[in-house]
């Protein structure tokens, strides 16, 4: 049983953290006769297990980065509550993958480390969100965190002034409505041998992870300058998704006689997730090369 492989993919879905192997089936490619040595197989399995665990560690690092930003600045300025709620919600949903037997099953690293790390991540996220609301909400820039509200205002469905014009609850409601619709579309694209409820759950989780940082990225475009802690939050998220992508790329190299049916679409999903972050990652890399203390969004130093 320890060698059973992801039923739900890794990274973005309830399965492994980067995708969702919940609906992952395997078909054999050739015989096992030409398999590699036990030592090479052990290292390959350790490599795959390590990629998944590393993605979990990156998730924990994102919460540490946000907590450090709040503690150091004593302010929630620049941080999107929509993004924080969605990220914490996704990590909480991820816990259900263990109950539903969808989570990746490691072959070498002790299994207990994975649910333990998921519990730690979910608890860290909930604690961070609670601290945000109780201690830092007065410094929250709600007028900038208007990703969903701005769309509704452009459609003349909301007033441009008043309480409804920048309601975080309304903005989050719009974001989750979009997630629900996109998850249904994603369900029609990806293959699954599970029930509609389980498959839709996986798709909902994957879409949550894909769009979670969009409100934060929109805020970055307004501020034009991003603190190191907030930048680390995005970079660690990107590393998390890169680990998931490498996992799916590497899988058939380790298990040469197996091929996950949904591997191709999961890799496409992770590439799209990285593309969403690519614009910010460019400015982050440029700031690192320049030696800037903050990440500067846009043409350069005009905002200095």
XYZ file of C-alpha atoms in Angstrom:
304
model
C 0.000 0.000 0.000
C 2.940 2.362 0.607
C 3.732 2.262 -3.079
C 0.316 3.343 -4.238
C 0.648 6.525 -6.161
C -1.368 9.725 -6.226
C -5.048 9.314 -6.499
C -5.267 13.009 -6.558
C -2.513 14.951 -8.137
C -0.174 17.232 -6.369
C -0.066 20.933 -6.140
C -3.327 22.450 -6.826
C -5.876 19.895 -5.977
C -6.939 18.112 -2.940
C -4.525 15.468 -3.906
C -0.942 16.158 -3.911
C -0.638 19.759 -3.499
C -0.268 20.781 -6.908
C -2.943 19.215 -8.679
C -5.423 16.625 -8.269
C -4.753 13.102 -8.779
C -7.996 12.296 -7.225
C -9.133 11.243 -10.546
C -5.777 9.908 -11.553
C -5.821 6.482 -13.130
C -2.777 4.665 -14.435
C -2.173 2.431 -17.375
C 0.901 0.315 -17.839
C 3.557 1.045 -20.439
C 5.662 -1.987 -21.224
C 6.861 -4.567 -18.757
C 8.682 -4.212 -15.508
C 11.399 -6.486 -16.738
C 13.589 -3.614 -17.829
C 13.109 -1.745 -14.590
C 16.013 0.060 -12.973
C 17.901 -1.189 -9.924
C 16.291 -1.078 -6.452
C 18.737 1.672 -5.450
C 17.787 3.840 -8.411
C 14.091 3.186 -7.781
C 14.514 4.172 -4.126
C 16.202 7.451 -5.093
C 13.544 8.167 -7.689
C 10.726 7.576 -5.216
C 12.511 9.708 -2.631
C 12.844 12.440 -5.241
C 9.105 12.411 -5.978
C 8.193 12.293 -2.288
C 10.600 15.153 -1.646
C 9.019 17.336 -4.328
C 5.617 16.997 -2.695
C 6.959 17.626 0.791
C 8.975 20.609 -0.424
C 5.817 22.136 -1.850
C 4.234 21.755 1.598
C 7.198 23.475 3.210
C 6.852 26.337 0.717
C 3.213 26.732 1.711
C 4.249 27.012 5.342
C 6.857 29.551 4.294
C 4.180 31.721 2.654
C 2.309 32.011 5.956
C 5.529 32.778 7.824
C 6.310 35.540 5.306
C 2.877 37.127 5.742
C 3.065 36.859 9.530
C 6.486 38.530 9.465
C 5.132 41.324 7.271
C 2.268 42.017 9.722
C 4.524 41.799 12.773
C 7.313 43.962 11.379
C 5.194 46.716 9.816
C 2.343 46.573 12.358
C 0.098 47.104 9.356
C -1.911 45.124 6.803
C -1.252 47.736 4.117
C -0.571 46.106 0.762
C -2.011 42.719 1.740
C -5.158 41.478 -0.002
C -7.772 40.050 2.348
C -9.416 38.344 -0.636
C -6.206 36.490 -1.380
C -5.610 35.598 2.262
C -9.128 34.212 2.715
C -8.871 32.169 -0.483
C -5.434 30.764 0.321
C -6.470 29.791 3.860
C -9.700 28.300 2.539
C -7.776 26.208 0.034
C -5.414 24.883 2.703
C -8.370 23.988 4.921
C -10.103 22.181 2.043
C -6.881 20.332 1.377
C -7.249 18.534 4.707
C -10.317 16.750 3.333
C -8.121 15.012 0.771
C -6.849 12.756 3.566
C -10.361 11.940 4.741
C -11.502 11.251 1.176
C -8.386 9.163 0.490
C -7.341 11.435 -2.361
C -3.968 12.549 -1.108
C -0.634 11.517 -2.531
C 0.780 8.410 -0.824
C 4.572 8.563 -0.399
C 6.759 5.556 -1.086
C 9.818 6.467 1.024
C 9.175 9.433 3.313
C 6.938 8.468 6.275
C 3.291 9.104 5.401
C 2.556 10.762 8.748
C 4.673 13.785 7.806
C 2.247 14.757 5.045
C -1.020 15.007 7.004
C 0.924 16.543 9.895
C 2.318 19.232 7.612
C -1.122 19.857 6.130
C -2.600 20.328 9.611
C 0.212 22.729 10.518
C -0.350 24.711 7.311
C -4.097 24.941 7.805
C -3.671 25.965 11.463
C -1.037 28.560 10.533
C -3.336 30.001 7.879
C -6.340 30.203 10.203
C -4.220 31.812 12.939
C -2.857 34.336 10.458
C -6.326 35.215 9.184
C -7.623 35.587 12.738
C -4.731 37.900 13.619
C -5.389 39.946 10.499
C -9.035 40.502 11.427
C -8.538 41.108 15.151
C -5.297 43.089 15.191
C -4.665 44.646 11.797
C -8.022 45.121 10.085
C -8.052 48.858 10.797
C -4.947 49.213 8.604
C -6.410 47.106 5.783
C -6.583 48.991 2.477
C -10.048 47.831 1.460
C -10.388 50.469 -1.248
C -7.435 48.889 -3.096
C -8.539 45.311 -2.585
C -11.467 45.655 -4.980
C -10.748 43.028 -7.628
C -14.330 41.714 -7.848
C -16.038 44.985 -6.960
C -14.266 46.846 -9.767
C -15.660 44.377 -12.305
C -19.203 44.809 -10.984
C -18.828 48.585 -11.029
C -17.719 48.560 -14.647
C -20.877 46.599 -15.438
C -22.910 49.249 -13.540
C -24.120 46.630 -11.092
C -22.763 48.499 -8.057
C -22.534 52.132 -6.979
C -19.125 53.783 -7.251
C -19.401 55.253 -3.743
C -20.810 54.195 -0.385
C -20.393 51.042 1.725
C -21.118 48.669 -1.141
C -18.510 50.294 -3.362
C -15.612 48.620 -1.528
C -17.172 45.847 0.548
C -14.670 43.007 1.201
C -17.556 40.583 1.691
C -19.045 41.460 -1.687
C -15.656 41.241 -3.373
C -15.014 37.793 -1.861
C -18.499 36.656 -2.861
C -17.818 37.636 -6.459
C -14.453 35.847 -6.391
C -15.963 32.624 -5.042
C -18.788 32.771 -7.578
C -16.161 32.939 -10.307
C -14.313 30.007 -8.729
C -17.502 27.925 -8.682
C -18.200 28.600 -12.373
C -14.602 28.045 -13.453
C -14.486 24.804 -11.449
C -17.518 23.553 -13.368
C -15.817 24.411 -16.660
C -12.604 22.741 -15.470
C -14.621 19.644 -14.501
C -15.861 19.360 -18.086
C -12.273 19.456 -19.378
C -10.343 17.129 -17.091
C -10.960 13.393 -16.947
C -12.047 11.562 -13.820
C -13.308 8.146 -12.778
C -14.806 9.488 -9.533
C -18.276 10.744 -8.733
C -19.315 14.258 -9.706
C -19.097 15.424 -6.075
C -15.537 14.212 -5.580
C -14.353 15.382 -8.988
C -15.964 18.809 -8.588
C -14.411 19.128 -5.136
C -10.987 18.545 -6.682
C -11.672 21.020 -9.491
C -12.934 23.638 -7.024
C -9.743 23.262 -4.992
C -7.537 23.537 -8.057
C -9.291 26.670 -9.303
C -9.073 28.236 -5.835
C -5.331 27.771 -5.895
C -5.071 29.173 -9.419
C -6.984 32.425 -8.801
C -6.102 32.985 -5.136
C -3.257 35.409 -5.822
C -4.977 37.435 -8.536
C -6.452 40.018 -6.093
C -3.011 40.382 -4.504
C -1.341 40.860 -7.884
C -3.922 43.522 -8.764
C -3.049 45.364 -5.544
C 0.627 45.202 -6.460
C -0.141 46.955 -9.741
C -1.741 49.802 -7.802
C 1.000 50.185 -5.184
C 3.907 49.731 -7.637
C 6.218 48.832 -4.736
C 6.171 45.517 -2.871
C 7.860 44.765 0.439
C 10.271 41.801 0.656
C 7.890 39.818 2.888
C 4.994 40.131 0.441
C 7.340 39.349 -2.437
C 8.504 36.181 -0.660
C 4.866 35.160 -0.296
C 4.443 35.150 -4.076
C 7.854 33.629 -4.822
C 7.304 30.729 -2.405
C 3.919 30.129 -3.983
C 5.628 29.940 -7.364
C 8.200 27.455 -5.999
C 5.332 25.371 -4.630
C 3.768 25.186 -8.083
C 7.108 24.556 -9.759
C 7.643 21.545 -7.489
C 4.269 20.191 -8.542
C 5.055 20.699 -12.217
C 8.424 18.936 -11.859
C 6.668 16.104 -10.010
C 4.381 15.426 -12.964
C 7.170 15.813 -15.492
C 9.371 13.373 -13.567
C 6.749 10.766 -12.660
C 7.096 8.493 -15.729
C 10.891 8.628 -15.402
C 10.600 6.937 -12.012
C 7.622 4.655 -12.690
C 8.447 3.747 -16.266
C 5.676 1.147 -16.430
C 2.921 3.557 -15.328
C 1.394 6.636 -16.882
C -1.201 8.803 -15.091
C -4.145 9.446 -17.401
C -4.455 13.125 -16.428
C -0.728 13.910 -16.305
C -0.751 16.095 -19.414
C -3.611 18.324 -18.339
C -2.161 18.668 -14.842
C 1.121 19.882 -16.301
C -0.766 22.392 -18.442
C -2.612 23.535 -15.323
C 0.613 24.137 -13.412
C 2.173 25.987 -16.345
C -0.862 28.296 -16.432
C -0.560 28.838 -12.675
C 3.055 29.885 -13.111
C 2.152 32.148 -16.025
C -0.291 33.998 -13.747
C 2.649 34.819 -11.476
C 5.203 35.359 -14.238
C 4.729 39.127 -14.546
C 5.458 39.687 -10.870
C 8.303 37.166 -10.913
C 9.956 39.179 -13.689
C 9.886 42.354 -11.590
C 11.063 40.404 -8.544
C 14.053 39.007 -10.456
C 14.858 42.456 -11.837
C 14.796 43.958 -8.351
C 17.104 41.214 -7.077
C 19.582 41.928 -9.870
C 19.441 45.674 -9.230
C 19.780 45.238 -5.491
C 16.520 47.098 -4.761
C 15.191 46.858 -1.215
C 11.659 46.500 -2.576
C 10.179 44.991 -5.713
C 9.361 47.832 -8.094
C 6.473 47.187 -10.447
C 6.586 48.922 -13.794
C 9.219 50.841 -15.722
C 11.606 51.653 -12.946
C 12.167 54.339 -10.356
C 9.566 56.882 -11.429
C 7.567 56.271 -8.254
C 10.545 56.828 -5.969
